[in-house]
């Protein structure tokens, strides 16, 4: 289909503002995976943030029509700049749910809550691997002893544990925006290493040996 000239609002994450915004959509184009099927598969929209005016490129999945013939579309996913977070199927649900909540907290500016959810994601890793101790300090040590994480990831985990404890209790200490972002990246890197890269390396070795 040709580009659709539109004037509508679309809720999406703005990476510059680090918040959900009602993006102003200026143009959109619908796409069909199968040219023989008359209904669209997805829509690509271009617009800008109403606060900082950053350009935004978004994708929306077609969800179908209602009885009145009104088209419905799924939640917008940012394609550019800095595509939004995508979950990986290798990450277990008990970990993924906390990672997703941590990202939502960070995007909403709830930095203390973000630190708490990062710690909860780390606890989820321990639960997934059935560590013998049910508290995080010993769980991390066991993950290291079993070779699931190395010394560097263990140190990252210790910082996550420390800041999780600080965030979870009523103190005068504050979690800054920068610290919350770093904690989020640390726990994401740990999950990437354990659940994604390790499995990919094992598969690589099976193919090449």
GROMACS .gro file of C-alpha atoms in nm:
model
  209
    1UNK     CA    1   0.000   0.000   0.000
    2UNK     CA    2   0.109   0.359  -0.052
    3UNK     CA    3   0.219   0.570   0.240
    4UNK     CA    4  -0.077   0.668   0.452
    5UNK     CA    5  -0.088   1.035   0.555
    6UNK     CA    6  -0.219   1.032   0.907
    7UNK     CA    7  -0.267   1.248   1.209
    8UNK     CA    8  -0.288   1.022   1.511
    9UNK     CA    9  -0.115   0.948   1.840
   10UNK     CA   10   0.076   0.633   1.919
   11UNK     CA   11   0.207   0.530   2.263
   12UNK     CA   12   0.575   0.432   2.245
   13UNK     CA   13   0.896   0.457   2.449
   14UNK     CA   14   1.110   0.762   2.370
   15UNK     CA   15   1.477   0.674   2.439
   16UNK     CA   16   1.572   1.041   2.470
   17UNK     CA   17   1.305   1.123   2.729
   18UNK     CA   18   1.323   0.772   2.879
   19UNK     CA   19   0.946   0.770   2.910
   20UNK     CA   20   0.633   0.652   2.731
   21UNK     CA   21   0.500   0.928   2.507
   22UNK     CA   22   0.209   0.981   2.272
   23UNK     CA   23   0.415   1.008   1.954
   24UNK     CA   24   0.283   1.226   1.675
   25UNK     CA   25   0.251   1.004   1.366
   26UNK     CA   26   0.300   1.181   1.034
   27UNK     CA   27   0.308   0.887   0.792
   28UNK     CA   28   0.250   0.512   0.792
   29UNK     CA   29   0.256   0.220   0.554
   30UNK     CA   30   0.083  -0.116   0.584
   31UNK     CA   31   0.252  -0.438   0.471
   32UNK     CA   32   0.119  -0.782   0.375
   33UNK     CA   33   0.330  -1.095   0.410
   34UNK     CA   34   0.109  -1.274   0.158
   35UNK     CA   35   0.004  -1.064  -0.144
   36UNK     CA   36  -0.293  -1.297  -0.195
   37UNK     CA   37  -0.436  -1.206   0.146
   38UNK     CA   38  -0.620  -0.870   0.144
   39UNK     CA   39  -0.558  -0.787   0.510
   40UNK     CA   40  -0.232  -0.631   0.636
   41UNK     CA   41   0.019  -0.812   0.853
   42UNK     CA   42   0.180  -0.511   1.017
   43UNK     CA   43   0.220  -0.136   0.988
   44UNK     CA   44   0.535   0.080   0.996
   45UNK     CA   45   0.481   0.434   1.124
   46UNK     CA   46   0.704   0.739   1.133
   47UNK     CA   47   0.658   1.024   1.376
   48UNK     CA   48   0.819   1.223   1.654
   49UNK     CA   49   0.817   1.269   2.029
   50UNK     CA   50   0.594   1.562   2.139
   51UNK     CA   51   0.841   1.655   2.415
   52UNK     CA   52   1.189   1.641   2.259
   53UNK     CA   53   1.083   1.612   1.891
   54UNK     CA   54   1.313   1.313   1.834
   55UNK     CA   55   1.224   1.112   1.524
   56UNK     CA   56   1.067   0.771   1.596
   57UNK     CA   57   1.008   0.469   1.373
   58UNK     CA   58   0.755   0.213   1.500
   59UNK     CA   59   0.600  -0.121   1.408
   60UNK     CA   60   0.248  -0.234   1.499
   61UNK     CA   61   0.105  -0.582   1.439
   62UNK     CA   62  -0.242  -0.609   1.284
   63UNK     CA   63  -0.484  -0.762   1.536
   64UNK     CA   64  -0.794  -0.786   1.316
   65UNK     CA   65  -1.122  -0.603   1.259
   66UNK     CA   66  -1.420  -0.574   1.490
   67UNK     CA   67  -1.785  -0.614   1.392
   68UNK     CA   68  -1.797  -0.252   1.281
   69UNK     CA   69  -1.502  -0.301   1.046
   70UNK     CA   70  -1.264  -0.098   1.263
   71UNK     CA   71  -0.902  -0.214   1.239
   72UNK     CA   72  -0.716  -0.284   1.562
   73UNK     CA   73  -0.340  -0.279   1.604
   74UNK     CA   74  -0.106  -0.415   1.870
   75UNK     CA   75   0.120  -0.211   2.096
   76UNK     CA   76   0.379  -0.010   1.906
   77UNK     CA   77   0.736  -0.140   1.913
   78UNK     CA   78   1.013   0.112   1.852
   79UNK     CA   79   1.241   0.018   1.561
   80UNK     CA   80   1.457   0.331   1.560
   81UNK     CA   81   1.643   0.477   1.736
   82UNK     CA   82   1.767   0.220   1.986
   83UNK     CA   83   1.509  -0.057   1.937
   84UNK     CA   84   1.317  -0.141   2.250
   85UNK     CA   85   1.402  -0.443   2.459
   86UNK     CA   86   1.307  -0.784   2.322
   87UNK     CA   87   1.281  -1.088   2.543
   88UNK     CA   88   1.475  -1.402   2.452
   89UNK     CA   89   1.300  -1.737   2.456
   90UNK     CA   90   1.598  -1.895   2.633
   91UNK     CA   91   1.546  -1.680   2.944
   92UNK     CA   92   1.313  -1.868   3.184
   93UNK     CA   93   0.983  -1.704   3.277
   94UNK     CA   94   1.076  -1.671   3.645
   95UNK     CA   95   1.364  -1.444   3.538
   96UNK     CA   96   1.202  -1.273   3.240
   97UNK     CA   97   0.906  -1.140   3.439
   98UNK     CA   98   1.141  -0.949   3.672
   99UNK     CA   99   1.356  -0.824   3.386
  100UNK     CA  100   1.049  -0.684   3.214
  101UNK     CA  101   0.932  -0.517   3.535
  102UNK     CA  102   1.280  -0.370   3.587
  103UNK     CA  103   1.272  -0.216   3.239
  104UNK     CA  104   0.926  -0.073   3.299
  105UNK     CA  105   1.039   0.079   3.628
  106UNK     CA  106   1.345   0.231   3.465
  107UNK     CA  107   1.142   0.379   3.178
  108UNK     CA  108   0.899   0.526   3.431
  109UNK     CA  109   1.179   0.687   3.633
  110UNK     CA  110   1.121   0.456   3.933
  111UNK     CA  111   1.491   0.393   3.993
  112UNK     CA  112   1.461   0.238   4.340
  113UNK     CA  113   1.195  -0.004   4.218
  114UNK     CA  114   1.417  -0.085   3.919
  115UNK     CA  115   1.701  -0.188   4.153
  116UNK     CA  116   1.465  -0.411   4.350
  117UNK     CA  117   1.342  -0.586   4.036
  118UNK     CA  118   1.700  -0.634   3.912
  119UNK     CA  119   1.773  -0.817   4.237
  120UNK     CA  120   1.457  -1.020   4.196
  121UNK     CA  121   1.569  -1.125   3.847
  122UNK     CA  122   1.896  -1.243   3.999
  123UNK     CA  123   1.702  -1.441   4.259
  124UNK     CA  124   1.505  -1.595   3.973
  125UNK     CA  125   1.831  -1.727   3.825
  126UNK     CA  126   1.913  -1.896   4.156
  127UNK     CA  127   1.564  -2.047   4.173
  128UNK     CA  128   1.591  -2.170   3.814
  129UNK     CA  129   1.917  -2.352   3.887
  130UNK     CA  130   1.786  -2.480   4.222
  131UNK     CA  131   2.068  -2.347   4.439
  132UNK     CA  132   2.077  -2.509   4.781
  133UNK     CA  133   2.038  -2.184   4.975
  134UNK     CA  134   1.725  -1.974   4.937
  135UNK     CA  135   1.894  -1.638   4.992
  136UNK     CA  136   2.087  -1.446   4.729
  137UNK     CA  137   2.436  -1.418   4.881
  138UNK     CA  138   2.486  -1.794   4.905
  139UNK     CA  139   2.300  -1.854   4.581
  140UNK     CA  140   2.547  -1.637   4.391
  141UNK     CA  141   2.841  -1.819   4.547
  142UNK     CA  142   2.694  -2.151   4.441
  143UNK     CA  143   2.642  -2.029   4.084
  144UNK     CA  144   3.009  -1.936   4.076
  145UNK     CA  145   3.123  -2.267   4.230
  146UNK     CA  146   2.918  -2.460   3.972
  147UNK     CA  147   3.081  -2.265   3.690
  148UNK     CA  148   2.759  -2.100   3.578
  149UNK     CA  149   2.913  -1.753   3.626
  150UNK     CA  150   3.275  -1.642   3.639
  151UNK     CA  151   3.452  -1.409   3.883
  152UNK     CA  152   3.354  -1.092   3.699
  153UNK     CA  153   2.986  -1.182   3.675
  154UNK     CA  154   2.997  -1.280   4.041
  155UNK     CA  155   3.120  -0.929   4.128
  156UNK     CA  156   2.843  -0.777   3.917
  157UNK     CA  157   2.596  -0.998   4.099
  158UNK     CA  158   2.731  -0.887   4.436
  159UNK     CA  159   2.676  -0.523   4.343
  160UNK     CA  160   2.325  -0.607   4.229
  161UNK     CA  161   2.261  -0.781   4.559
  162UNK     CA  162   2.400  -0.488   4.758
  163UNK     CA  163   2.192  -0.227   4.578
  164UNK     CA  164   1.883  -0.450   4.586
  165UNK     CA  165   1.913  -0.471   4.964
  166UNK     CA  166   1.964  -0.097   4.989
  167UNK     CA  167   1.664  -0.025   4.767
  168UNK     CA  168   1.436  -0.275   4.943
  169UNK     CA  169   1.468  -0.113   5.287
  170UNK     CA  170   1.361   0.228   5.416
  171UNK     CA  171   1.687   0.424   5.427
  172UNK     CA  172   1.801   0.767   5.318
  173UNK     CA  173   2.013   0.615   5.041
  174UNK     CA  174   1.887   0.681   4.690
  175UNK     CA  175   1.930   0.491   4.365
  176UNK     CA  176   2.025   0.737   4.092
  177UNK     CA  177   1.908   0.718   3.734
  178UNK     CA  178   2.259   0.627   3.620
  179UNK     CA  179   2.296   0.355   3.885
  180UNK     CA  180   1.959   0.203   3.795
  181UNK     CA  181   2.056   0.195   3.428
  182UNK     CA  182   2.388   0.025   3.507
  183UNK     CA  183   2.226  -0.231   3.737
  184UNK     CA  184   1.976  -0.312   3.463
  185UNK     CA  185   2.254  -0.361   3.210
  186UNK     CA  186   2.450  -0.579   3.454
  187UNK     CA  187   2.164  -0.819   3.519
  188UNK     CA  188   2.078  -0.827   3.147
  189UNK     CA  189   2.441  -0.917   3.070
  190UNK     CA  190   2.438  -1.195   3.329
  191UNK     CA  191   2.120  -1.339   3.174
  192UNK     CA  192   2.267  -1.308   2.825
  193UNK     CA  193   2.579  -1.495   2.933
  194UNK     CA  194   2.401  -1.774   3.122
  195UNK     CA  195   2.097  -1.840   2.908
  196UNK     CA  196   2.188  -1.725   2.556
  197UNK     CA  197   2.562  -1.719   2.486
  198UNK     CA  198   2.642  -2.036   2.681
  199UNK     CA  199   2.380  -2.235   2.487
  200UNK     CA  200   2.499  -2.080   2.160
  201UNK     CA  201   2.861  -2.176   2.236
  202UNK     CA  202   2.761  -2.531   2.327
  203UNK     CA  203   2.573  -2.560   1.996
  204UNK     CA  204   2.873  -2.419   1.811
  205UNK     CA  205   3.106  -2.676   1.967
  206UNK     CA  206   2.871  -2.959   1.873
  207UNK     CA  207   2.876  -2.846   1.508
  208UNK     CA  208   3.249  -2.798   1.485
  209UNK     CA  209   3.386  -3.095   1.681
   0.00000   0.00000   0.00000
